XYZ file of C-alpha atoms in Angstrom:
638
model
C 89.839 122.496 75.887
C 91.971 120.980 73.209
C 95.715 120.148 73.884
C 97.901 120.841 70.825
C 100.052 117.535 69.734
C 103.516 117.721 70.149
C 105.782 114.595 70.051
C 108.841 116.952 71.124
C 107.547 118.003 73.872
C 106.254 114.570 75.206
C 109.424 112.481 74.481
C 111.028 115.816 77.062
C 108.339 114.669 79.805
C 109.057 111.488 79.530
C 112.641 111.972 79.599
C 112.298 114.276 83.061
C 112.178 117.754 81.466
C 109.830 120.060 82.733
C 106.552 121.671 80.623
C 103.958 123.375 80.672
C 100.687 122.160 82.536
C 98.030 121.529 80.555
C 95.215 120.692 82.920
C 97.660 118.996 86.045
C 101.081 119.755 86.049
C 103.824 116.822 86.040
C 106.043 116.954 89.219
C 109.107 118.433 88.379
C 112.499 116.409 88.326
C 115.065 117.189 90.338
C 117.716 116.233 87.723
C 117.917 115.882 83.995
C 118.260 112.721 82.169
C 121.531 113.943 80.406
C 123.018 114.701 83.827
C 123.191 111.254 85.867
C 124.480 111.958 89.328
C 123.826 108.318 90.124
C 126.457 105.099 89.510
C 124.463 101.496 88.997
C 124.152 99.759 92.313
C 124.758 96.417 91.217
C 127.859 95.701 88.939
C 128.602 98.930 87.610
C 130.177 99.683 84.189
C 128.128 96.001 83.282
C 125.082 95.227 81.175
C 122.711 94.487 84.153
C 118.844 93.214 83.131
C 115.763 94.129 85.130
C 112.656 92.107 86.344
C 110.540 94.969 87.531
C 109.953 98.735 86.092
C 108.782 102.164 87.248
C 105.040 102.258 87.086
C 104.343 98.351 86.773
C 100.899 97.573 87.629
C 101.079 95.470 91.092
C 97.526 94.350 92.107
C 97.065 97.525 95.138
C 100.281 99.619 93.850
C 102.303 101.278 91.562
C 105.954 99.365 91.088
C 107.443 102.426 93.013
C 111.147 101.859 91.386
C 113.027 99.105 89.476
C 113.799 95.278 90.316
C 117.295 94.721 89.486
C 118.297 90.835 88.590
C 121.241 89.406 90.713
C 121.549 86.289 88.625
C 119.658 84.400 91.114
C 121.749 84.484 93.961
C 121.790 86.369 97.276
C 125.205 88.474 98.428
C 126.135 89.846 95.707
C 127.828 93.511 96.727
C 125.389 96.455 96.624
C 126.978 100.162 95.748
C 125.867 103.495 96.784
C 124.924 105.352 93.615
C 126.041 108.651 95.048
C 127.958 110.582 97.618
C 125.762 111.298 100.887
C 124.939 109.376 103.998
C 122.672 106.595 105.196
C 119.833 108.665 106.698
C 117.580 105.537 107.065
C 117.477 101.543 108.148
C 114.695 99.277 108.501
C 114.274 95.752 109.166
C 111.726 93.779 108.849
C 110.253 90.685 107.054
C 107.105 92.192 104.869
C 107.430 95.037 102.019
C 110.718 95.977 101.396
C 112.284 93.613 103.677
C 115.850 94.534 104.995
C 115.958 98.237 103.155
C 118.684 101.167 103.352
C 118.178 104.842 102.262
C 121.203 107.038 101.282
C 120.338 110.818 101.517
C 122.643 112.702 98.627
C 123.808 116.638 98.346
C 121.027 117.059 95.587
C 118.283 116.511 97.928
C 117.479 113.300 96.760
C 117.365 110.309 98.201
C 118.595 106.610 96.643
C 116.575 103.169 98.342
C 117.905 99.694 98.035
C 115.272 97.052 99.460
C 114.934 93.000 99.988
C 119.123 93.089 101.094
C 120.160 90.430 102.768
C 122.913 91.385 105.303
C 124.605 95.283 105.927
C 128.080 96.182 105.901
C 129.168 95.405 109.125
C 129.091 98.505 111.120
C 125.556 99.237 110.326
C 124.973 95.666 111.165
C 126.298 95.777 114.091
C 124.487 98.630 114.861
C 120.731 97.325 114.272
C 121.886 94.377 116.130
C 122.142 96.540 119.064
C 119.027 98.172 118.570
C 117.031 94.670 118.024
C 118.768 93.277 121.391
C 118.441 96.757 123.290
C 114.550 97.079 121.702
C 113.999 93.061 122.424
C 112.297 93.185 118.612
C 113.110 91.771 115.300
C 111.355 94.720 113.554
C 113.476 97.928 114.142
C 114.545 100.973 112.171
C 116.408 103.879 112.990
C 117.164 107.034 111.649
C 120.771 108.876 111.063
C 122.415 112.362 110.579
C 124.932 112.719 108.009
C 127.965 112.248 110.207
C 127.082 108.523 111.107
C 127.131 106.949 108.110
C 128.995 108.752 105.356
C 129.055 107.387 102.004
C 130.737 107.425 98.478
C 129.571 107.004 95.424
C 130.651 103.330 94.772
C 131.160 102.276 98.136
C 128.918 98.559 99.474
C 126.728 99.277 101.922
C 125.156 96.180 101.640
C 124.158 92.775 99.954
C 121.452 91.910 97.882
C 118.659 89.257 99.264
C 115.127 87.786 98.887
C 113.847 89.304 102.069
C 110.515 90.913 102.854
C 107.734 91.001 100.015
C 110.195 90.069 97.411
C 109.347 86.500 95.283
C 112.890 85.837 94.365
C 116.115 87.263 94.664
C 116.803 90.948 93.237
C 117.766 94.738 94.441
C 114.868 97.344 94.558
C 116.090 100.517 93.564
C 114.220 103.221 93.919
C 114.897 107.395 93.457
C 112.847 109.585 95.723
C 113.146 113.499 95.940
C 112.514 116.035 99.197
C 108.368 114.889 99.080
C 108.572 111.546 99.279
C 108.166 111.512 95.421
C 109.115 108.453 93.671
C 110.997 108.893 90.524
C 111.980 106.898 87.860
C 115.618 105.919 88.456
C 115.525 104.935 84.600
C 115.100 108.644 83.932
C 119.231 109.224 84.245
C 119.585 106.899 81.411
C 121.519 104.350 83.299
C 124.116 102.660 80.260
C 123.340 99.183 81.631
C 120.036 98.525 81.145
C 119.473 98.118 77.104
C 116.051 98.357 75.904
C 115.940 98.551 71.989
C 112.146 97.362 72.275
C 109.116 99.266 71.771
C 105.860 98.283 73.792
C 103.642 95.974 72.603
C 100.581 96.183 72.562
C 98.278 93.033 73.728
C 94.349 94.491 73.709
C 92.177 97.187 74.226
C 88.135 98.007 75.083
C 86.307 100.623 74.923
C 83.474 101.684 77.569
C 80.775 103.453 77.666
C 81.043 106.978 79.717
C 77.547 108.331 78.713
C 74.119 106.682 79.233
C 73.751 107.469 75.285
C 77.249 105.631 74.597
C 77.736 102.270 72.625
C 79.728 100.230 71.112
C 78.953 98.097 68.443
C 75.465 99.016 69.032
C 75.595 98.164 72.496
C 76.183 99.784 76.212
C 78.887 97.624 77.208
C 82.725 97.385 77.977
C 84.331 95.356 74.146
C 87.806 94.020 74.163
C 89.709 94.375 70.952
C 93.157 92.391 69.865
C 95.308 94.998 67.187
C 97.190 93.288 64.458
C 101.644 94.369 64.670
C 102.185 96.262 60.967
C 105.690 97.782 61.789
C 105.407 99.902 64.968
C 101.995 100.110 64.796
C 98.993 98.126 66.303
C 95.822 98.152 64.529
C 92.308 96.267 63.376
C 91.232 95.950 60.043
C 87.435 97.151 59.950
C 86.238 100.650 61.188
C 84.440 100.274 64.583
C 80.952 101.793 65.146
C 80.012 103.685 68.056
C 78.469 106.559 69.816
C 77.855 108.859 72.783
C 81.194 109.220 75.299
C 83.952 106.946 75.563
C 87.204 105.716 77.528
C 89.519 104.096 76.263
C 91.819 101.274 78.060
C 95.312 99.373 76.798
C 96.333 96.111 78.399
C 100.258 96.402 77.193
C 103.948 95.647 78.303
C 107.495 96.415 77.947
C 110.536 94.777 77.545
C 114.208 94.758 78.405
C 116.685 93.614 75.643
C 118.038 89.640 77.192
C 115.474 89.865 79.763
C 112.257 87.620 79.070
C 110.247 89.223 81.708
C 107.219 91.584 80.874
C 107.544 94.889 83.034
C 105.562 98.189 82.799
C 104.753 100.821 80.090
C 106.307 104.147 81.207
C 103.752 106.705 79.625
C 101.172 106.950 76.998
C 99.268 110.011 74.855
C 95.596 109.461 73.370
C 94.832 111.586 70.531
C 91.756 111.691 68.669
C 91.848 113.162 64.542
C 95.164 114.610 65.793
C 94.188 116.051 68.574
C 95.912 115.564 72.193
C 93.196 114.730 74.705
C 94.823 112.618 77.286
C 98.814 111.563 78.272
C 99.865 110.266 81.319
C 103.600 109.435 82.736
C 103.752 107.361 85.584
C 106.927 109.197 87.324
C 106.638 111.645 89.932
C 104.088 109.006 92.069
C 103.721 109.771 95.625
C 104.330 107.467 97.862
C 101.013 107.841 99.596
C 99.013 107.532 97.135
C 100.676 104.615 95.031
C 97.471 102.660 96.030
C 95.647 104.576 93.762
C 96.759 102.622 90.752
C 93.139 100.735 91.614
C 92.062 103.900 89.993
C 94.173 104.175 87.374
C 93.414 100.676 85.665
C 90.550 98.832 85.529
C 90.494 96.891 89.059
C 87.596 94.641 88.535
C 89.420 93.258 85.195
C 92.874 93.172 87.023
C 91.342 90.952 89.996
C 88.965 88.403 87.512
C 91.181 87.729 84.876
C 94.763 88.721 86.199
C 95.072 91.427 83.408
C 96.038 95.118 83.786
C 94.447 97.787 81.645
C 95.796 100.995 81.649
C 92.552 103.780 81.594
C 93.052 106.528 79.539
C 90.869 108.874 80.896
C 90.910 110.203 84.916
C 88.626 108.801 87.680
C 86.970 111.573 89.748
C 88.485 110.297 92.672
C 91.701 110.230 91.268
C 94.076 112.678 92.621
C 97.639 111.249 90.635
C 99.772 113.977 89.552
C 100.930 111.860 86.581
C 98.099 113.733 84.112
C 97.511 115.989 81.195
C 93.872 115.849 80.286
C 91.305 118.091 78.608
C 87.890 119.091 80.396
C 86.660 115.323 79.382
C 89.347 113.729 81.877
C 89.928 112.241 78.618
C 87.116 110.361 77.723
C 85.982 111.538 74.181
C 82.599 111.851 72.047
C 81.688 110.251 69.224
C 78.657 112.018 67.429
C 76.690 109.595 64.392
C 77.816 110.068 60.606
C 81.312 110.977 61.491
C 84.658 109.207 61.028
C 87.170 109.435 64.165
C 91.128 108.634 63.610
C 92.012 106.965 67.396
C 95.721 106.523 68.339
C 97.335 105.880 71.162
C 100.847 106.500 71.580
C 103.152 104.400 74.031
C 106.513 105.228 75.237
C 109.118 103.819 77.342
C 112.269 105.197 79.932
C 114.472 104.992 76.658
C 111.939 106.438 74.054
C 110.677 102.834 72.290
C 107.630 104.261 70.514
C 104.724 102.098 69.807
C 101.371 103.469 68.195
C 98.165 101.921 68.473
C 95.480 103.308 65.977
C 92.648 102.782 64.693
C 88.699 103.979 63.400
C 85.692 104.886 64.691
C 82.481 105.689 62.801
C 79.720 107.467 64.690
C 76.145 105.647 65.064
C 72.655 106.336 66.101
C 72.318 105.410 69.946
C 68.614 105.041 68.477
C 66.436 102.349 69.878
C 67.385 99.597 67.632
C 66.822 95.363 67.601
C 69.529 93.717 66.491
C 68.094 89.676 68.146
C 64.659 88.795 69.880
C 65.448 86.370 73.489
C 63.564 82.917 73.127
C 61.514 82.562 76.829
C 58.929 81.283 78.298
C 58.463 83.800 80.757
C 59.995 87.019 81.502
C 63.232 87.214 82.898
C 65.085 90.606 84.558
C 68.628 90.807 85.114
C 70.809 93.649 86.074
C 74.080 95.692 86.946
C 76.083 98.511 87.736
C 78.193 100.202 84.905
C 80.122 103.023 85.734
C 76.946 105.284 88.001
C 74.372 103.878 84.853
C 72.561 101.143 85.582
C 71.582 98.559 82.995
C 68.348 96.329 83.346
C 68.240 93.460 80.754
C 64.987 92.079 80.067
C 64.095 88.935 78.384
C 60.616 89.092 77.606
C 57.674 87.057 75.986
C 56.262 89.342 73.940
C 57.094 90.151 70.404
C 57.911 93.903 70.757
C 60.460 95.840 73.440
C 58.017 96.971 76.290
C 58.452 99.731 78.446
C 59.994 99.157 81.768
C 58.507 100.526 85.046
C 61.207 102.190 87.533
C 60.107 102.602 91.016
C 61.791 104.881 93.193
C 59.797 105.849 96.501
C 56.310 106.261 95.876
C 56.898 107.440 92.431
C 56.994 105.755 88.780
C 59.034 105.807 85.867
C 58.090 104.247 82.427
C 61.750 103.508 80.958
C 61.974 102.798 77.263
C 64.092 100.063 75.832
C 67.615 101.231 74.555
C 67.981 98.445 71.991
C 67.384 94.962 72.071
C 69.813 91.455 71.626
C 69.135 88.144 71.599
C 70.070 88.385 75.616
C 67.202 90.483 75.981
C 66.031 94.441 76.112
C 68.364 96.792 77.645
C 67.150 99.961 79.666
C 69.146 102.560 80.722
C 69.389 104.521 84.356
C 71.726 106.935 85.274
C 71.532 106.482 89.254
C 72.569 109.942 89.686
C 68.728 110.948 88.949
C 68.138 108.412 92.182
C 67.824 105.199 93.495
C 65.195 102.898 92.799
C 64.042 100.184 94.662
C 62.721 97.968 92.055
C 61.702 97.531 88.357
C 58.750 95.909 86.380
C 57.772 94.091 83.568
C 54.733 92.394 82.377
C 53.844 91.287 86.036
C 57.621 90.402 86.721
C 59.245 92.635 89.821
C 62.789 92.568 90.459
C 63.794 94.484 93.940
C 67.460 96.167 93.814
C 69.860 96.227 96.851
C 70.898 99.806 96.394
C 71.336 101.878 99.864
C 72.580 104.986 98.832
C 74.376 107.158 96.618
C 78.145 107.941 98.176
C 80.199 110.649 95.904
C 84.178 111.053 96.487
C 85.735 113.203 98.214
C 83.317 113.557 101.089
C 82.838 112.410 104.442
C 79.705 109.907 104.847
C 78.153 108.118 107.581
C 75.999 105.314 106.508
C 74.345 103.136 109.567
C 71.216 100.811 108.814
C 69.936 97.689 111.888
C 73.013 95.683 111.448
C 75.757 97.977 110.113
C 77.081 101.573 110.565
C 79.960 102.913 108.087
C 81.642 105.739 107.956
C 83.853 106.724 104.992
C 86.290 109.230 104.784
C 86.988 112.158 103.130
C 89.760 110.428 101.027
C 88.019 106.974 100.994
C 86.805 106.362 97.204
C 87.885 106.708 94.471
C 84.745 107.365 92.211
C 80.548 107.564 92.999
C 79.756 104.365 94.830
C 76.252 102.517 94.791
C 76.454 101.177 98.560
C 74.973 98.015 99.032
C 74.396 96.119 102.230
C 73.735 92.719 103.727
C 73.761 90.025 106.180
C 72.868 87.045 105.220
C 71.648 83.747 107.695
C 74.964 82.305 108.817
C 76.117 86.364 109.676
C 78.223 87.902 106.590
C 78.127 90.766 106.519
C 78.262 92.368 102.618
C 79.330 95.843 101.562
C 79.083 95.567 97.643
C 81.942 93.210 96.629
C 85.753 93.129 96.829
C 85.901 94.464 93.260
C 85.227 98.236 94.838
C 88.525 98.976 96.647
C 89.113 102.176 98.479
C 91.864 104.478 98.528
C 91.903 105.384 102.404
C 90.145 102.621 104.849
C 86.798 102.683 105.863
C 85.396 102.400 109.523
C 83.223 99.942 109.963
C 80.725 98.831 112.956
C 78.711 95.641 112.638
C 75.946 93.753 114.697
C 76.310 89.949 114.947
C 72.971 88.005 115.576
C 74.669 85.373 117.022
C 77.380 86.736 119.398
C 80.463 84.770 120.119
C 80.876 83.002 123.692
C 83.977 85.046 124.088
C 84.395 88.176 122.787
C 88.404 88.634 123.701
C 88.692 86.085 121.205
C 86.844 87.442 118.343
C 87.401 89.038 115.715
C 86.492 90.444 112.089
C 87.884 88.539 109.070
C 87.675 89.483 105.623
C 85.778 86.485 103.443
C 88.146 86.366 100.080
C 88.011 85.040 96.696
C 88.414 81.459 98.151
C 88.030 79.657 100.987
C 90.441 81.849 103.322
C 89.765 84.432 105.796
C 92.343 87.513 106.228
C 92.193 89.046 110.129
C 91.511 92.297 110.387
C 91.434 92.764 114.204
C 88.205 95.227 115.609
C 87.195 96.249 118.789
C 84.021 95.386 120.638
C 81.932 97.826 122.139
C 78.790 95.966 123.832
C 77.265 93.995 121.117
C 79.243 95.480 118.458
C 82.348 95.640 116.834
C 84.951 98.302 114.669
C 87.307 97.573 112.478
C 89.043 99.179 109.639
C 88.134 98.409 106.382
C 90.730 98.719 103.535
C 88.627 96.969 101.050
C 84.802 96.495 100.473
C 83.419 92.682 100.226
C 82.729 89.948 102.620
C 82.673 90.189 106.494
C 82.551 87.761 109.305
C 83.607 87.445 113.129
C 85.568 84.266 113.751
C 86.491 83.001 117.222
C 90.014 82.257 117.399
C 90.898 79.902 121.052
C 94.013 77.986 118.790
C 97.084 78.676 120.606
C 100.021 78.673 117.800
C 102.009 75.606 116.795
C 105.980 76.016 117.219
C 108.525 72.891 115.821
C 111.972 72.628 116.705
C 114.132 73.017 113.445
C 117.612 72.708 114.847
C 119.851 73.713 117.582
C 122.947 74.004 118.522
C 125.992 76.283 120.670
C 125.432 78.389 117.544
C 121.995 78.911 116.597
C 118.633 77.342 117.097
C 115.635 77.614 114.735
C 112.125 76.947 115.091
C 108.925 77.119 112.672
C 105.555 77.921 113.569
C 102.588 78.881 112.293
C 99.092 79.618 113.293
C 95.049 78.308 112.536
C 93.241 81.770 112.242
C 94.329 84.980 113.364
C 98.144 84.687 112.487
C 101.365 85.358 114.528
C 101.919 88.350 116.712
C 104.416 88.473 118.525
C 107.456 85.965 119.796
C 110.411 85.957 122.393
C 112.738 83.748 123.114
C 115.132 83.556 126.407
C 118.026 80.868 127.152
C 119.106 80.876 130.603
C 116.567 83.898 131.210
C 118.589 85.941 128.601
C 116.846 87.334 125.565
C 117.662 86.029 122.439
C 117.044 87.539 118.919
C 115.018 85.479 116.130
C 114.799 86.951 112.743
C 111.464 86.115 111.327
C 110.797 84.990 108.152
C 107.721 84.684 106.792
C 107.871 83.040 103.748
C 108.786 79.560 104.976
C 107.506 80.663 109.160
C 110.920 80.191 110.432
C 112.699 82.159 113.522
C 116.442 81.889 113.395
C 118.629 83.038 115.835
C 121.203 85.599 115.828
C 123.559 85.719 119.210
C 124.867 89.462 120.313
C 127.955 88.461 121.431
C 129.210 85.436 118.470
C 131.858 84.422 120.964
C 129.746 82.855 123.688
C 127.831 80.010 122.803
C 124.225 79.054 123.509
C 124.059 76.930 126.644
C 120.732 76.320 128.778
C 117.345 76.376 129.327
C 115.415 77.889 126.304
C 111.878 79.341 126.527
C 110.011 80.017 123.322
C 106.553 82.186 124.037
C 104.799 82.774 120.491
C 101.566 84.776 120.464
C 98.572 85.097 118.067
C 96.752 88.406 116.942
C 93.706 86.966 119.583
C 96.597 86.067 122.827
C 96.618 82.741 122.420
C 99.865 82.057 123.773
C 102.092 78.452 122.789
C 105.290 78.038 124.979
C 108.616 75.810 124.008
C 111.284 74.749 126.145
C 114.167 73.051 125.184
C 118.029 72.913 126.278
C 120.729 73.376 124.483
């Protein structure tokens, strides 16, 4: 199926129209563009510049709304942007941080995150419920006659709490399923943007096991030349077979420096419509799916975000239009292909990327001979294909032997570079256990074959792991290990997941004590992120949000606290923890409990008295808890 090109039409999707579906439909808005029900929340009526957009690539989610600047100060007043009601308070010190929700008439519902302090009835309120709950964390949960609002009116001040890495507002629009919208959709009059995108780089990769590019079966980064609006390269490309195409590209505010998100782009190929994509309408629950939507291995190595045109089985966004290709496209030898890409942002800043492709034979071909002295074999996983590279000693490309089982497969050379000879596999057809060259064995890792969308139970001597229906996002290869100091391996932690998997592994060496063990995740460096688990003889389960490294650690640390200040006021402490991390804290002075808001970006508790009028006289008892129980106690008077 072909989709017709119509610029109209798009530049109306973008804008919060509604259309017709072409293979998924786009969400449909709740309000037009032309018809903003909302007022700014910071300094109405005033230019106001942004350091975060809709649909920004974050490294395990979607920017879910927009980052407001607040000239780099905290307190300054934050407005309702519409008549309704607070329907929704949380506190907290991670993700959103200190974060209000107003509910409006039009079903819709406004969020303002990382504030600082409430207006003081609703802070007076969640002080009640921290000192009546005996917890920092709290939310609660109104009807509309608790906390009315008007459009205009504070209902609080803008901060630096939670996840947030400087001060700002986020402002987010959601509608009656959770829905997030782009607030820049109402065509607020304070943000100016008078820029287009622009357009940093883009690759192409190979989708069928007969697909190259530039005569080879690899992923090839391009960098387009500006002429006017529109990005291009000079020379025609060659290539063959199927195809995806992925942009690396940002968007900017007019007086802001900072480099946000690209709202929405359209892939057309010789004129035709094949692919578009608007990131509006995400759902909330599914905003870590943006793993899918770029290409996460890139993202995580070289801190750069391309943008895939073309759909992921696993993939379930609502934010496409795509033909029966999921957009990829084919390019068959002798003919000339006319590529654009079209880019758009919130206030219709058009940039075009375009540019040729001539189709070639994916015919064996030799284009360098490898210099060894024996043979070498290398491999890896593209896409479900996998690609052998041999660097052999004789003259002429041999034929590979496959093994899979008890059975044998002569493979013959694809082409050949100075790297080596490259044979194709597509590991759908099944997986082998090793290959073979001119006496030369190489033995692959490969466990099994896991599709999407299914639930699988995988369990070998050492491991059992189950994923879930909604766990991947495309085919995986599994592959397992543990290796002689006891990490475990479950491919790497460039395969993320979309839903956690569960997990069950055997230690050879168990731990002396098992209430103090637990699973850690092995990063990119040195560190080790708990994840908790629960022992069950000689095993134990634990949840698994990403694939990678594995270990259990023994955590018998208890927590360090300092004293920071004190006084009839307030008293402050910081702490911090070897291993497993803080869990828990609480704090009494004369056998009365005392609030401490947690921080975590410098590990300070603070204190916040009930009743302001009586002052803090006494003995005080800190008790601060790790994840494993270790338990450090403080005492003091004041």
């Amino acid at each position: 199926m072909k989709l017709s090109s119509v610029r109209s039409f798009f530049i109306a999707l973008l804008l919060g129209s509604s259309g017709t579906a072409l293979a998924q439909a786009q969400p449909t808005p709740q309000a037009s563009f032309s018809a903003n029900p909302f007022a700014f929340p910071i300094k109405p009526g005033t230019q106001n510049f942004l350091s975060g957009s809709m649909g920004e690539i974050r490294p395990n989610h979607f920017h879910g709304g927009i980052d407001i600047k607040t000239e780099g100060k905290i307190g300054l007043p934050v407005y309702s942007a519409g008549d309704g009601y607070i329907s929704y308070v949380k506190i907290s010190s991670y993700g959103y941080g200190n974060l209000v929700f107003v509910t409006h008439p039009n079903g819709l519902v406004t969020t303002y995150g990382h504030l600082n302090h409430l207006v003081p009835a609703l802070a007076d309120y969640m002080l009640g419920l921290q000192y009546q709950k005996k917890s920092f964390d709290v939310e609660a949960s109104f009807n509309e006659a608790q906390f009315p609002v008007r459009k205009g009116d504070v209902i609080a001040f803008s901060g630096n709490t939670g996840g947030s890495g400087g001060p700002h507002l986020h402002f987010e629009v959601r509608d009656t399923k959770n829905n997030l919208l782009n607030p820049l959709r109402y065509g607020f009059p304070e943000i100016v943007d008078q820029i287009p995108p622009t357009v940093y780089n883009f690759a192409l990769t190979p989708q069928s096991i007969d697909a190259r590019v530039k005569g080879e079966f690899k992923r090839q980064e391009f960098t387009p030349v500006k002429q006017g609006n529109i990005y291009t390269i000079a020379d025609t490309l060659t290539a063959s077979g199927l195809l995806g195409l992925e942009i690396q590209a940002i968007d900017q505010y007019n007086g802001a420096a900072n480099t946000n998100g690209v709202q929405a782009m359209e892939l057309k190929i010789n004129g035709e419509t094949i692919y578009r994509h608007n990131i509006d309408g995400v759902p909330f629950e599914k905003q870590r799916q943006v793993s899918a939507h770029i290409n996460f291995p890139v993202l995580k190595i070289n801190n750069r975000a391309f943008q895939r045109l073309y759909v992921a089985d696993g993939n379930s966004l609502p934010i496409y239009e795509i033909d029966h290709n999921r957009g990829r496209f084919r390019i068959e030898e002798g003919k000339v292909y006319e590529v654009t890409a079209d880019l758009y942002d919130s206030y219709k800043n058009t940039t075009q990327l375009r540019f040729y492709l001539k189709g070639e034979s994916s015919a064996y071909k030799s284009i360098g001979t490898p210099v060894v002295s024996k043979p070498k074999i290398g491999h890896e996983i593209v896409e479900s294909f996998l690609k052998i590279t041999v660097a052999d000693t004789a003259k002429e490309a041999r034929n590979l032997d496959l093994y899979i089982g008890n059975y044998k497969y002569a493979v013959i050379p694809s082409y050949t570079t100075k790297a080596g000879s490259v044979y194709l596999y597509n590991m759908i057809g099944g997986l082998p256990d090793s290959a073979e060259v001119s006496g030369t064995r190489v033995r692959f890792p490969f466990s099994h074959l896991i599709p999407p969308g299914t639930e699988y139970l995988y369990s070998n001597r050492f491991m059992d792991i189950t994923f879930g229906k909604n766990s991947l996002y495309d085919t995986l290869i599994l592959q397992t290990s543990r290796d002689a100091q006891d990490v475990f391996s479950i491919n790497n932690p460039l395969t993320t997941l979309f839903q956690p998997a569960k997990v069950t592994i055997r230690p050879a060496k168990l731990p002396l004590d098992k209430s103090k063990a637990a699973v850690y995740a092995l990063g990119w460096g040195k560190g080790a992120g708990f994840l908790g688990g629960t022992w069950n003889g000689d095993a134990i389960t634990f949840s698994a949000k990403d694939l990678g490294k594995f270990k259990v650690l023994s955590d018998t640390v208890a927590p360090t606290v300092k004293l920071v200040s004190k006084s009839p006021n307030q008293i402050s402490f910081r702490i911090w923890d070897n291993l497993s991390g803080i869990a828990s804290w609480n704090c009494e002075v004369n056998g009365q409990w005392l609030l401490l808001k947690w921080e975590h970006k410098n590990s300070t508790l603070t204190s916040e008295k009930l009743d302001k009028t009586v002052p803090l006289a006494g003995d005080v008892v800190l008790r601060v808890k790790d994840a494993m129980g270790n338990e450090a106690v403080y005492t003091t008077k004041i």
